Amino acid sequence: MNTGLRITAYATAVAAAFGAAYAVGTNVDTVSKPVAHSEKKDHGGGHAEQGAAKKAAAPAGLQVSAHGYALDLKTPRAKAGERADLRFTVRKESSGAPLKTYEKDHGKELHLILASRDLTTFRHLHPTLPQALKEQGGTPIADGTWSVPAKLPKAGDYRVFADFTPRGAGQKVTLGTDLAVTGPYAPGKLPPVTATAKAPDGYEVRLTGGLTPGKPREVTLRVTRDGRPVTDLQPYLGAYGHLVALRAGDLAYLHVHPNGEPGDGATKPGPEVSFTATAPSAGAYRLFLDFRHEGVVRTAAFTVRAGGGPHEAGGGTEAPHGH
Ligand SMILES: [Cu+2]
């Protein structure tokens, strides 16, 4: 199947899943309302899974082991400011055997997100299975160990998210584990809520829309450079932008879907990129937009608050501080 069809099929499944979320929404509280991540693309042997989702669909990324898979980070420590090779395996919980075959999603078999617990550092990486060990002639011979170089500038506790779809499982899985980065630790404050964020090289991104606990909401990001709208964004991961949203406090990982895709006849290459996201609860979230222009992927980050309540001061009461 080509990429366009795959993404269309996925979007359809997501639309159906949101419908399902509404249907069961009256019987569950806000926190346990299913988020898009835990929904299935098909029903390939997942009845237990479905029951679990109805009972308590916790947000993704909070568990090191879920949906029958476990994330085994073989390099749980790194040094601040030094390049490290992160290595990890996804294991099947039933047998402990490494998972070696994956479905592509947004053009990649596995997406690895790194975020510092204070949400001031973010990386979206695409690890590789060593080439020589890749599937050959349909028979997997790899030991299933992924690796990716990463250089993290600041010490602290980081969360590592592996976002993938096991081949044949028909379901996306996001697992999270801790990575300790050694060095002098000076945790940052959550940056304040702002409507605009800067990215390197003169880019500015303006956010409209927002997050509502338990409901899908549209978030639109408008990209300008030196004050002029950017109308020639380049596709990145099957869309004109890729958005990751993490909840402040526990780094719950929200799955976010682009609205429209390059080549669908309606989606323009900027300046606006639109997404649909569901916040699992009230609170503060940090949104990271990756976009590609003139061959370079850049990131703009925003703090957004969903609902009101006790987390109202999610951005802190202190004056905005620079980075
Ligand atoms: Cu990715």
PDB file of C-alpha atoms and ligand atoms in Angstrom:
ATOM      1  CA  MET A   1       0.000   0.000   0.000  1.00  0.00           C
ATOM      2  CA  ASN A   2       1.361   3.409  -0.773  1.00  0.00           C
ATOM      3  CA  THR A   3       1.919   6.006   1.892  1.00  0.00           C
ATOM      4  CA  GLY A   4      -1.054   8.157   0.888  1.00  0.00           C
ATOM      5  CA  LEU A   5      -3.459   5.279   1.190  1.00  0.00           C
ATOM      6  CA  ARG A   6      -1.964   4.152   4.454  1.00  0.00           C
ATOM      7  CA  ILE A   7      -2.341   7.573   5.993  1.00  0.00           C
ATOM      8  CA  THR A   8      -5.880   7.938   4.686  1.00  0.00           C
ATOM      9  CA  ALA A   9      -6.823   4.593   6.155  1.00  0.00           C
ATOM     10  CA  TYR A  10      -5.260   5.622   9.435  1.00  0.00           C
ATOM     11  CA  ALA A  11      -7.122   8.926   9.498  1.00  0.00           C
ATOM     12  CA  THR A  12     -10.384   7.087   8.874  1.00  0.00           C
ATOM     13  CA  ALA A  13      -9.656   4.715  11.718  1.00  0.00           C
ATOM     14  CA  VAL A  14      -8.917   7.640  13.972  1.00  0.00           C
ATOM     15  CA  ALA A  15     -12.178   9.348  13.028  1.00  0.00           C
ATOM     16  CA  ALA A  16     -14.029   6.140  13.846  1.00  0.00           C
ATOM     17  CA  ALA A  17     -12.128   5.841  17.093  1.00  0.00           C
ATOM     18  CA  PHE A  18     -13.089   9.330  18.176  1.00  0.00           C
ATOM     19  CA  GLY A  19     -16.686   8.342  17.544  1.00  0.00           C
ATOM     20  CA  ALA A  20     -16.195   5.333  19.772  1.00  0.00           C
ATOM     21  CA  ALA A  21     -14.640   7.520  22.441  1.00  0.00           C
ATOM     22  CA  TYR A  22     -17.763   9.675  22.505  1.00  0.00           C
ATOM     23  CA  ALA A  23     -19.968   6.620  22.664  1.00  0.00           C
ATOM     24  CA  VAL A  24     -18.350   5.282  25.808  1.00  0.00           C
ATOM     25  CA  GLY A  25     -17.553   8.706  27.182  1.00  0.00           C
ATOM     26  CA  THR A  26     -20.686   8.941  29.285  1.00  0.00           C
ATOM     27  CA  ASN A  27     -19.686   5.931  31.355  1.00  0.00           C
ATOM     28  CA  VAL A  28     -16.132   6.828  32.160  1.00  0.00           C
ATOM     29  CA  ASP A  29     -14.548   9.741  33.870  1.00  0.00           C
ATOM     30  CA  THR A  30     -12.442  12.267  32.049  1.00  0.00           C
ATOM     31  CA  VAL A  31      -9.149  10.690  32.911  1.00  0.00           C
ATOM     32  CA  SER A  32     -10.029   7.231  31.724  1.00  0.00           C
ATOM     33  CA  LYS A  33     -11.671   8.386  28.520  1.00  0.00           C
ATOM     34  CA  PRO A  34      -9.836   6.681  25.697  1.00  0.00           C
ATOM     35  CA  VAL A  35      -7.342   8.824  23.881  1.00  0.00           C
ATOM     36  CA  ALA A  36      -6.639   8.273  20.235  1.00  0.00           C
ATOM     37  CA  HIS A  37      -3.418   6.465  20.945  1.00  0.00           C
ATOM     38  CA  SER A  38      -4.997   3.459  22.524  1.00  0.00           C
ATOM     39  CA  GLU A  39      -7.439   2.883  19.736  1.00  0.00           C
ATOM     40  CA  LYS A  40      -7.090   0.029  17.348  1.00  0.00           C
ATOM     41  CA  LYS A  41      -6.863   0.174  13.596  1.00  0.00           C
ATOM     42  CA  ASP A  42      -8.559  -3.170  13.348  1.00  0.00           C
ATOM     43  CA  HIS A  43      -9.607  -5.922  15.654  1.00  0.00           C
ATOM     44  CA  GLY A  44      -6.809  -8.369  14.927  1.00  0.00           C
ATOM     45  CA  GLY A  45      -6.992 -10.498  18.049  1.00  0.00           C
ATOM     46  CA  GLY A  46      -7.223  -7.860  20.725  1.00  0.00           C
ATOM     47  CA  HIS A  47     -10.323  -8.512  22.750  1.00  0.00           C
ATOM     48  CA  ALA A  48      -8.539  -8.381  26.082  1.00  0.00           C
ATOM     49  CA  GLU A  49      -6.921  -5.188  24.907  1.00  0.00           C
ATOM     50  CA  GLN A  50     -10.267  -3.678  24.110  1.00  0.00           C
ATOM     51  CA  GLY A  51     -11.647  -4.554  27.522  1.00  0.00           C
ATOM     52  CA  ALA A  52      -8.628  -3.002  29.175  1.00  0.00           C
ATOM     53  CA  ALA A  53      -9.066   0.145  27.128  1.00  0.00           C
ATOM     54  CA  LYS A  54     -12.649   0.495  28.318  1.00  0.00           C
ATOM     55  CA  LYS A  55     -11.716   0.024  31.942  1.00  0.00           C
ATOM     56  CA  ALA A  56      -8.766   2.364  32.143  1.00  0.00           C
ATOM     57  CA  ALA A  57      -7.168   3.806  29.058  1.00  0.00           C
ATOM     58  CA  ALA A  58      -4.303   5.543  30.761  1.00  0.00           C
ATOM     59  CA  PRO A  59      -2.511   8.051  28.578  1.00  0.00           C
ATOM     60  CA  ALA A  60       0.320   6.580  26.575  1.00  0.00           C
ATOM     61  CA  GLY A  61       3.965   6.614  27.512  1.00  0.00           C
ATOM     62  CA  LEU A  62       3.582   6.313  31.268  1.00  0.00           C
ATOM     63  CA  GLN A  63       4.405   2.622  31.302  1.00  0.00           C
ATOM     64  CA  VAL A  64       7.589   0.773  30.455  1.00  0.00           C
ATOM     65  CA  SER A  65       5.492  -2.245  29.600  1.00  0.00           C
ATOM     66  CA  ALA A  66       2.006  -2.341  28.086  1.00  0.00           C
ATOM     67  CA  HIS A  67      -0.095  -3.981  25.375  1.00  0.00           C
ATOM     68  CA  GLY A  68       2.100  -7.071  25.539  1.00  0.00           C
ATOM     69  CA  TYR A  69       5.380  -5.272  24.868  1.00  0.00           C
ATOM     70  CA  ALA A  70       8.160  -3.927  27.053  1.00  0.00           C
ATOM     71  CA  LEU A  71      10.812  -1.325  26.390  1.00  0.00           C
ATOM     72  CA  ASP A  72      14.316  -2.436  27.397  1.00  0.00           C
ATOM     73  CA  LEU A  73      16.701   0.532  27.357  1.00  0.00           C
ATOM     74  CA  LYS A  74      20.192  -0.933  27.389  1.00  0.00           C
ATOM     75  CA  THR A  75      21.832   2.451  27.940  1.00  0.00           C
ATOM     76  CA  PRO A  76      19.957   3.974  30.878  1.00  0.00           C
ATOM     77  CA  ARG A  77      22.647   6.564  31.578  1.00  0.00           C
ATOM     78  CA  ALA A  78      24.326   9.223  29.491  1.00  0.00           C
ATOM     79  CA  LYS A  79      26.540  12.239  30.152  1.00  0.00           C
ATOM     80  CA  ALA A  80      25.350  15.773  29.566  1.00  0.00           C
ATOM     81  CA  GLY A  81      26.935  17.392  26.520  1.00  0.00           C
ATOM     82  CA  GLU A  82      28.428  14.175  25.187  1.00  0.00           C
ATOM     83  CA  ARG A  83      27.285  12.089  22.307  1.00  0.00           C
ATOM     84  CA  ALA A  84      25.833   8.797  23.442  1.00  0.00           C
ATOM     85  CA  ASP A  85      24.633   5.851  21.462  1.00  0.00           C
ATOM     86  CA  LEU A  86      21.262   4.952  22.840  1.00  0.00           C
ATOM     87  CA  ARG A  87      20.439   1.287  22.394  1.00  0.00           C
ATOM     88  CA  PHE A  88      17.204  -0.450  23.194  1.00  0.00           C
ATOM     89  CA  THR A  89      15.051  -3.443  22.421  1.00  0.00           C
ATOM     90  CA  VAL A  90      11.309  -3.864  22.347  1.00  0.00           C
ATOM     91  CA  ARG A  91      10.440  -7.230  23.899  1.00  0.00           C
ATOM     92  CA  LYS A  92       7.348  -9.344  23.715  1.00  0.00           C
ATOM     93  CA  GLU A  93       6.185  -9.770  27.260  1.00  0.00           C
ATOM     94  CA  SER A  94       4.930 -13.305  26.676  1.00  0.00           C
ATOM     95  CA  SER A  95       8.305 -14.732  25.666  1.00  0.00           C
ATOM     96  CA  GLY A  96      10.852 -12.025  26.358  1.00  0.00           C
ATOM     97  CA  ALA A  97      11.883 -12.301  22.704  1.00  0.00           C
ATOM     98  CA  PRO A  98      12.812  -9.100  20.898  1.00  0.00           C
ATOM     99  CA  LEU A  99      10.273  -7.641  18.496  1.00  0.00           C
ATOM    100  CA  LYS A 100      11.923  -7.496  15.084  1.00  0.00           C
ATOM    101  CA  THR A 101       9.191  -6.545  12.653  1.00  0.00           C
ATOM    102  CA  TYR A 102       7.335  -3.279  12.620  1.00  0.00           C
ATOM    103  CA  GLU A 103       4.773  -1.453  10.504  1.00  0.00           C
ATOM    104  CA  LYS A 104       5.734   1.940   9.210  1.00  0.00           C
ATOM    105  CA  ASP A 105       3.814   4.831  10.665  1.00  0.00           C
ATOM    106  CA  HIS A 106       4.373   8.352   9.378  1.00  0.00           C
ATOM    107  CA  GLY A 107       7.147   6.943   7.234  1.00  0.00           C
ATOM    108  CA  LYS A 108       9.163   5.303  10.027  1.00  0.00           C
ATOM    109  CA  GLU A 109       9.138   1.972  11.793  1.00  0.00           C
ATOM    110  CA  LEU A 110       9.856   3.544  15.130  1.00  0.00           C
ATOM    111  CA  HIS A 111       9.805   7.069  16.486  1.00  0.00           C
ATOM    112  CA  LEU A 112      11.913   7.829  19.544  1.00  0.00           C
ATOM    113  CA  ILE A 113      11.076  10.902  21.562  1.00  0.00           C
ATOM    114  CA  LEU A 114      13.346  12.164  24.330  1.00  0.00           C
ATOM    115  CA  ALA A 115      12.146  14.811  26.761  1.00  0.00           C
ATOM    116  CA  SER A 116      13.667  16.126  29.939  1.00  0.00           C
ATOM    117  CA  ARG A 117      11.390  15.882  32.945  1.00  0.00           C
ATOM    118  CA  ASP A 118      11.362  19.674  33.156  1.00  0.00           C
ATOM    119  CA  LEU A 119      10.179  19.737  29.513  1.00  0.00           C
ATOM    120  CA  THR A 120      12.890  22.137  28.410  1.00  0.00           C
ATOM    121  CA  THR A 121      14.756  19.671  26.171  1.00  0.00           C
ATOM    122  CA  PHE A 122      13.101  17.677  23.406  1.00  0.00           C
ATOM    123  CA  ARG A 123      14.365  15.380  20.660  1.00  0.00           C
ATOM    124  CA  HIS A 124      12.466  13.461  18.014  1.00  0.00           C
ATOM    125  CA  LEU A 125      14.769  10.792  16.619  1.00  0.00           C
ATOM    126  CA  HIS A 126      14.538   7.907  14.200  1.00  0.00           C
ATOM    127  CA  PRO A 127      16.707   5.023  15.310  1.00  0.00           C
ATOM    128  CA  THR A 128      17.781   2.245  12.998  1.00  0.00           C
ATOM    129  CA  LEU A 129      18.047  -1.471  13.241  1.00  0.00           C
ATOM    130  CA  PRO A 130      21.607  -2.192  12.013  1.00  0.00           C
ATOM    131  CA  GLN A 131      21.380  -2.699   8.263  1.00  0.00           C
ATOM    132  CA  ALA A 132      23.148  -6.043   8.157  1.00  0.00           C
ATOM    133  CA  LEU A 133      20.705  -7.381  10.647  1.00  0.00           C
ATOM    134  CA  LYS A 134      17.570  -6.198   8.928  1.00  0.00           C
ATOM    135  CA  GLU A 135      15.010  -8.527   7.564  1.00  0.00           C
ATOM    136  CA  GLN A 136      16.346 -10.430   4.571  1.00  0.00           C
ATOM    137  CA  GLY A 137      14.033 -12.222   2.236  1.00  0.00           C
ATOM    138  CA  GLY A 138      11.234 -12.003   4.719  1.00  0.00           C
ATOM    139  CA  THR A 139      13.158 -13.704   7.499  1.00  0.00           C
ATOM    140  CA  PRO A 140      14.163 -11.511  10.363  1.00  0.00           C
ATOM    141  CA  ILE A 141      17.691 -12.219  11.526  1.00  0.00           C
ATOM    142  CA  ALA A 142      18.281  -9.162  13.640  1.00  0.00           C
ATOM    143  CA  ASP A 143      18.606  -9.333  17.380  1.00  0.00           C
ATOM    144  CA  GLY A 144      16.093  -6.506  17.436  1.00  0.00           C
ATOM    145  CA  THR A 145      18.367  -3.900  18.998  1.00  0.00           C
ATOM    146  CA  TRP A 146      17.738  -0.357  17.851  1.00  0.00           C
ATOM    147  CA  SER A 147      20.380   2.317  18.129  1.00  0.00           C
ATOM    148  CA  VAL A 148      20.541   6.068  17.679  1.00  0.00           C
ATOM    149  CA  PRO A 149      23.101   8.713  18.562  1.00  0.00           C
ATOM    150  CA  ALA A 150      21.912  11.453  20.878  1.00  0.00           C
ATOM    151  CA  LYS A 151      23.578  14.411  22.534  1.00  0.00           C
ATOM    152  CA  LEU A 152      21.648  15.932  25.399  1.00  0.00           C
ATOM    153  CA  PRO A 153      22.826  19.333  26.548  1.00  0.00           C
ATOM    154  CA  LYS A 154      21.620  19.302  30.121  1.00  0.00           C
ATOM    155  CA  ALA A 155      21.769  16.919  33.049  1.00  0.00           C
ATOM    156  CA  GLY A 156      18.618  15.546  34.593  1.00  0.00           C
ATOM    157  CA  ASP A 157      16.028  12.870  34.312  1.00  0.00           C
ATOM    158  CA  TYR A 158      14.690  12.293  30.837  1.00  0.00           C
ATOM    159  CA  ARG A 159      11.804  10.278  29.551  1.00  0.00           C
ATOM    160  CA  VAL A 160      12.384   8.100  26.488  1.00  0.00           C
ATOM    161  CA  PHE A 161       9.303   7.242  24.423  1.00  0.00           C
ATOM    162  CA  ALA A 162       9.258   4.542  21.774  1.00  0.00           C
ATOM    163  CA  ASP A 163       6.287   4.951  19.446  1.00  0.00           C
ATOM    164  CA  PHE A 164       5.743   2.019  17.098  1.00  0.00           C
ATOM    165  CA  THR A 165       3.292  -0.455  15.586  1.00  0.00           C
ATOM    166  CA  PRO A 166       4.246  -4.135  15.837  1.00  0.00           C
ATOM    167  CA  ARG A 167       3.727  -5.776  12.461  1.00  0.00           C
ATOM    168  CA  GLY A 168       0.416  -7.595  12.356  1.00  0.00           C
ATOM    169  CA  ALA A 169      -0.738  -6.237  15.708  1.00  0.00           C
ATOM    170  CA  GLY A 170      -2.872  -3.528  14.144  1.00  0.00           C
ATOM    171  CA  GLN A 171      -2.217  -1.290  17.084  1.00  0.00           C
ATOM    172  CA  LYS A 172       0.107   1.539  17.845  1.00  0.00           C
ATOM    173  CA  VAL A 173       2.070   1.244  21.079  1.00  0.00           C
ATOM    174  CA  THR A 174       3.914   3.964  22.989  1.00  0.00           C
ATOM    175  CA  LEU A 175       6.149   2.865  25.847  1.00  0.00           C
ATOM    176  CA  GLY A 176       8.202   5.098  28.099  1.00  0.00           C
ATOM    177  CA  THR A 177      11.223   4.614  30.311  1.00  0.00           C
ATOM    178  CA  ASP A 178      13.725   6.762  32.188  1.00  0.00           C
ATOM    179  CA  LEU A 179      17.118   7.942  31.043  1.00  0.00           C
ATOM    180  CA  ALA A 180      19.448   9.577  33.562  1.00  0.00           C
ATOM    181  CA  VAL A 181      21.761  12.233  32.193  1.00  0.00           C
ATOM    182  CA  THR A 182      24.599  12.966  34.578  1.00  0.00           C
ATOM    183  CA  GLY A 183      26.138  16.369  35.267  1.00  0.00           C
ATOM    184  CA  PRO A 184      25.324  19.435  37.343  1.00  0.00           C
ATOM    185  CA  TYR A 185      21.554  19.568  37.528  1.00  0.00           C
ATOM    186  CA  ALA A 186      19.672  22.846  37.216  1.00  0.00           C
ATOM    187  CA  PRO A 187      16.062  22.023  36.412  1.00  0.00           C
ATOM    188  CA  GLY A 188      14.232  24.646  34.395  1.00  0.00           C
ATOM    189  CA  LYS A 189      10.775  26.015  35.041  1.00  0.00           C
ATOM    190  CA  LEU A 190       7.975  25.203  32.696  1.00  0.00           C
ATOM    191  CA  PRO A 191       8.005  28.071  30.197  1.00  0.00           C
ATOM    192  CA  PRO A 192       4.922  30.295  30.433  1.00  0.00           C
ATOM    193  CA  VAL A 193       1.910  30.019  28.171  1.00  0.00           C
ATOM    194  CA  THR A 194       2.475  32.072  25.031  1.00  0.00           C
ATOM    195  CA  ALA A 195       0.774  32.274  21.652  1.00  0.00           C
ATOM    196  CA  THR A 196       4.014  32.454  19.710  1.00  0.00           C
ATOM    197  CA  ALA A 197       7.271  30.566  19.835  1.00  0.00           C
ATOM    198  CA  LYS A 198      10.518  31.082  18.038  1.00  0.00           C
ATOM    199  CA  ALA A 199      12.489  28.474  16.149  1.00  0.00           C
ATOM    200  CA  PRO A 200      16.084  28.854  14.952  1.00  0.00           C
ATOM    201  CA  ASP A 201      16.941  30.910  11.837  1.00  0.00           C
ATOM    202  CA  GLY A 202      14.263  33.579  12.132  1.00  0.00           C
ATOM    203  CA  TYR A 203      11.170  31.409  12.283  1.00  0.00           C
ATOM    204  CA  GLU A 204       8.211  32.227  14.448  1.00  0.00           C
ATOM    205  CA  VAL A 205       5.172  30.033  14.982  1.00  0.00           C
ATOM    206  CA  ARG A 206       1.799  31.249  16.247  1.00  0.00           C
ATOM    207  CA  LEU A 207      -0.586  28.849  17.938  1.00  0.00           C
ATOM    208  CA  THR A 208      -4.359  29.176  17.794  1.00  0.00           C
ATOM    209  CA  GLY A 209      -6.927  26.796  19.241  1.00  0.00           C
ATOM    210  CA  GLY A 210      -6.111  24.899  22.381  1.00  0.00           C
ATOM    211  CA  LEU A 211      -6.756  21.838  24.487  1.00  0.00           C
ATOM    212  CA  THR A 212      -9.924  20.792  26.289  1.00  0.00           C
ATOM    213  CA  PRO A 213      -9.875  17.907  28.772  1.00  0.00           C
ATOM    214  CA  GLY A 214     -11.378  14.796  27.215  1.00  0.00           C
ATOM    215  CA  LYS A 215     -12.349  16.361  23.904  1.00  0.00           C
ATOM    216  CA  PRO A 216     -10.613  16.463  20.543  1.00  0.00           C
ATOM    217  CA  ARG A 217      -9.605  20.030  19.733  1.00  0.00           C
ATOM    218  CA  GLU A 218      -8.022  21.617  16.760  1.00  0.00           C
ATOM    219  CA  VAL A 219      -4.650  23.243  17.209  1.00  0.00           C
ATOM    220  CA  THR A 220      -3.392  25.381  14.339  1.00  0.00           C
ATOM    221  CA  LEU A 221       0.192  26.499  13.966  1.00  0.00           C
ATOM    222  CA  ARG A 222       1.124  29.293  11.582  1.00  0.00           C
ATOM    223  CA  VAL A 223       4.735  29.466  10.472  1.00  0.00           C
ATOM    224  CA  THR A 224       6.416  32.715   9.472  1.00  0.00           C
ATOM    225  CA  ARG A 225      10.021  33.563   8.767  1.00  0.00           C
ATOM    226  CA  ASP A 226      11.299  37.076   9.318  1.00  0.00           C
ATOM    227  CA  GLY A 227       7.666  38.142   9.542  1.00  0.00           C
ATOM    228  CA  ARG A 228       6.586  36.586   6.221  1.00  0.00           C
ATOM    229  CA  PRO A 229       4.251  33.589   5.965  1.00  0.00           C
ATOM    230  CA  VAL A 230       6.020  30.378   4.934  1.00  0.00           C
ATOM    231  CA  THR A 231       3.999  28.848   2.086  1.00  0.00           C
ATOM    232  CA  ASP A 232       6.412  26.172   0.962  1.00  0.00           C
ATOM    233  CA  LEU A 233       6.768  23.881   3.937  1.00  0.00           C
ATOM    234  CA  GLN A 234       8.111  20.459   3.019  1.00  0.00           C
ATOM    235  CA  PRO A 235       6.480  17.177   3.965  1.00  0.00           C
ATOM    236  CA  TYR A 236       7.936  15.719   7.119  1.00  0.00           C
ATOM    237  CA  LEU A 237       6.762  12.309   8.305  1.00  0.00           C
ATOM    238  CA  GLY A 238       3.807  12.341   5.917  1.00  0.00           C
ATOM    239  CA  ALA A 239       2.563  15.770   6.941  1.00  0.00           C
ATOM    240  CA  TYR A 240       3.599  19.409   6.893  1.00  0.00           C
ATOM    241  CA  GLY A 241       4.366  19.177  10.565  1.00  0.00           C
ATOM    242  CA  HIS A 242       4.639  16.690  13.385  1.00  0.00           C
ATOM    243  CA  LEU A 243       3.338  17.594  16.811  1.00  0.00           C
ATOM    244  CA  VAL A 244       4.133  15.866  20.105  1.00  0.00           C
ATOM    245  CA  ALA A 245       2.305  16.926  23.267  1.00  0.00           C
ATOM    246  CA  LEU A 246       3.445  15.967  26.783  1.00  0.00           C
ATOM    247  CA  ARG A 247       1.587  16.623  30.016  1.00  0.00           C
ATOM    248  CA  ALA A 248       3.510  18.561  32.634  1.00  0.00           C
ATOM    249  CA  GLY A 249       3.884  16.584  35.852  1.00  0.00           C
ATOM    250  CA  ASP A 250       4.072  13.075  34.461  1.00  0.00           C
ATOM    251  CA  LEU A 251       4.958  13.466  30.782  1.00  0.00           C
ATOM    252  CA  ALA A 252       1.914  11.551  29.580  1.00  0.00           C
ATOM    253  CA  TYR A 253       2.282  11.307  25.822  1.00  0.00           C
ATOM    254  CA  LEU A 254      -0.625  12.516  23.742  1.00  0.00           C
ATOM    255  CA  HIS A 255      -1.122  11.246  20.319  1.00  0.00           C
ATOM    256  CA  VAL A 256      -1.791  14.035  17.883  1.00  0.00           C
ATOM    257  CA  HIS A 257      -3.037  13.726  14.318  1.00  0.00           C
ATOM    258  CA  PRO A 258      -2.386  16.072  11.443  1.00  0.00           C
ATOM    259  CA  ASN A 259      -5.523  17.301   9.700  1.00  0.00           C
ATOM    260  CA  GLY A 260      -4.852  16.695   6.034  1.00  0.00           C
ATOM    261  CA  GLU A 261      -1.725  15.579   4.303  1.00  0.00           C
ATOM    262  CA  PRO A 262       0.476  16.683   1.442  1.00  0.00           C
ATOM    263  CA  GLY A 263      -1.080  15.830  -1.918  1.00  0.00           C
ATOM    264  CA  ASP A 264      -4.674  15.406  -0.763  1.00  0.00           C
ATOM    265  CA  GLY A 265      -5.725  18.375  -2.888  1.00  0.00           C
ATOM    266  CA  ALA A 266      -6.847  20.462   0.075  1.00  0.00           C
ATOM    267  CA  THR A 267      -3.875  20.736   2.406  1.00  0.00           C
ATOM    268  CA  LYS A 268      -1.581  23.638   1.648  1.00  0.00           C
ATOM    269  CA  PRO A 269       2.157  23.643   2.426  1.00  0.00           C
ATOM    270  CA  GLY A 270       1.792  26.387   5.003  1.00  0.00           C
ATOM    271  CA  PRO A 271       1.731  28.830   6.470  1.00  0.00           C
ATOM    272  CA  GLU A 272      -0.812  27.006   8.617  1.00  0.00           C
ATOM    273  CA  VAL A 273      -0.557  23.426   9.830  1.00  0.00           C
ATOM    274  CA  SER A 274      -3.510  21.974  11.698  1.00  0.00           C
ATOM    275  CA  PHE A 275      -3.765  19.084  14.165  1.00  0.00           C
ATOM    276  CA  THR A 276      -6.362  17.414  16.329  1.00  0.00           C
ATOM    277  CA  ALA A 277      -5.349  16.592  19.893  1.00  0.00           C
ATOM    278  CA  THR A 278      -7.156  15.338  22.966  1.00  0.00           C
ATOM    279  CA  ALA A 279      -5.875  16.271  26.416  1.00  0.00           C
ATOM    280  CA  PRO A 280      -6.601  13.481  28.909  1.00  0.00           C
ATOM    281  CA  SER A 281      -7.080  15.907  31.797  1.00  0.00           C
ATOM    282  CA  ALA A 282      -6.912  19.528  32.855  1.00  0.00           C
ATOM    283  CA  GLY A 283      -3.409  20.788  33.321  1.00  0.00           C
ATOM    284  CA  ALA A 284      -0.423  22.187  31.511  1.00  0.00           C
ATOM    285  CA  TYR A 285       1.001  20.582  28.404  1.00  0.00           C
ATOM    286  CA  ARG A 286       4.098  21.228  26.399  1.00  0.00           C
ATOM    287  CA  LEU A 287       3.636  21.034  22.629  1.00  0.00           C
ATOM    288  CA  PHE A 288       6.577  20.480  20.302  1.00  0.00           C
ATOM    289  CA  LEU A 289       6.099  21.173  16.598  1.00  0.00           C
ATOM    290  CA  ASP A 290       8.640  19.769  14.153  1.00  0.00           C
ATOM    291  CA  PHE A 291       8.411  21.320  10.695  1.00  0.00           C
ATOM    292  CA  ARG A 292      10.612  21.100   7.644  1.00  0.00           C
ATOM    293  CA  HIS A 293      11.586  24.010   5.434  1.00  0.00           C
ATOM    294  CA  GLU A 294      14.459  24.352   2.974  1.00  0.00           C
ATOM    295  CA  GLY A 295      15.619  20.889   3.908  1.00  0.00           C
ATOM    296  CA  VAL A 296      15.981  21.496   7.643  1.00  0.00           C
ATOM    297  CA  VAL A 297      13.719  20.238  10.425  1.00  0.00           C
ATOM    298  CA  ARG A 298      13.232  22.773  13.205  1.00  0.00           C
ATOM    299  CA  THR A 299      11.248  22.664  16.423  1.00  0.00           C
ATOM    300  CA  ALA A 300       9.007  25.265  18.041  1.00  0.00           C
ATOM    301  CA  ALA A 301       7.629  24.595  21.537  1.00  0.00           C
ATOM    302  CA  PHE A 302       4.593  25.934  23.386  1.00  0.00           C
ATOM    303  CA  THR A 303       3.074  25.615  26.820  1.00  0.00           C
ATOM    304  CA  VAL A 304      -0.700  25.181  26.587  1.00  0.00           C
ATOM    305  CA  ARG A 305      -3.190  24.819  29.390  1.00  0.00           C
ATOM    306  CA  ALA A 306      -6.220  22.547  29.178  1.00  0.00           C
ATOM    307  CA  GLY A 307      -9.186  23.522  31.331  1.00  0.00           C
ATOM    308  CA  GLY A 308      -8.828  25.433  34.568  1.00  0.00           C
ATOM    309  CA  GLY A 309      -8.514  24.239  38.124  1.00  0.00           C
ATOM    310  CA  PRO A 310      -5.548  23.521  40.347  1.00  0.00           C
ATOM    311  CA  HIS A 311      -3.041  23.488  37.529  1.00  0.00           C
ATOM    312  CA  GLU A 312      -3.963  26.978  36.448  1.00  0.00           C
ATOM    313  CA  ALA A 313      -0.513  28.229  37.332  1.00  0.00           C
ATOM    314  CA  GLY A 314       1.081  25.645  35.072  1.00  0.00           C
ATOM    315  CA  GLY A 315       3.423  28.227  33.622  1.00  0.00           C
ATOM    316  CA  GLY A 316       4.601  29.277  37.051  1.00  0.00           C
ATOM    317  CA  THR A 317       4.020  32.653  38.591  1.00  0.00           C
ATOM    318  CA  GLU A 318       7.408  34.020  37.802  1.00  0.00           C
ATOM    319  CA  ALA A 319       8.166  36.325  34.946  1.00  0.00           C
ATOM    320  CA  PRO A 320       8.969  34.735  31.582  1.00  0.00           C
ATOM    321  CA  HIS A 321      12.599  33.756  31.355  1.00  0.00           C
ATOM    322  CA  GLY A 322      14.758  33.433  28.322  1.00  0.00           C
ATOM    323  CA  HIS A 323      16.725  30.415  27.139  1.00  0.00           C
TER     324      HIS A 323
HETATM  325 CU    CU B   1       9.280  10.227  14.305  1.00  0.00          CU
END
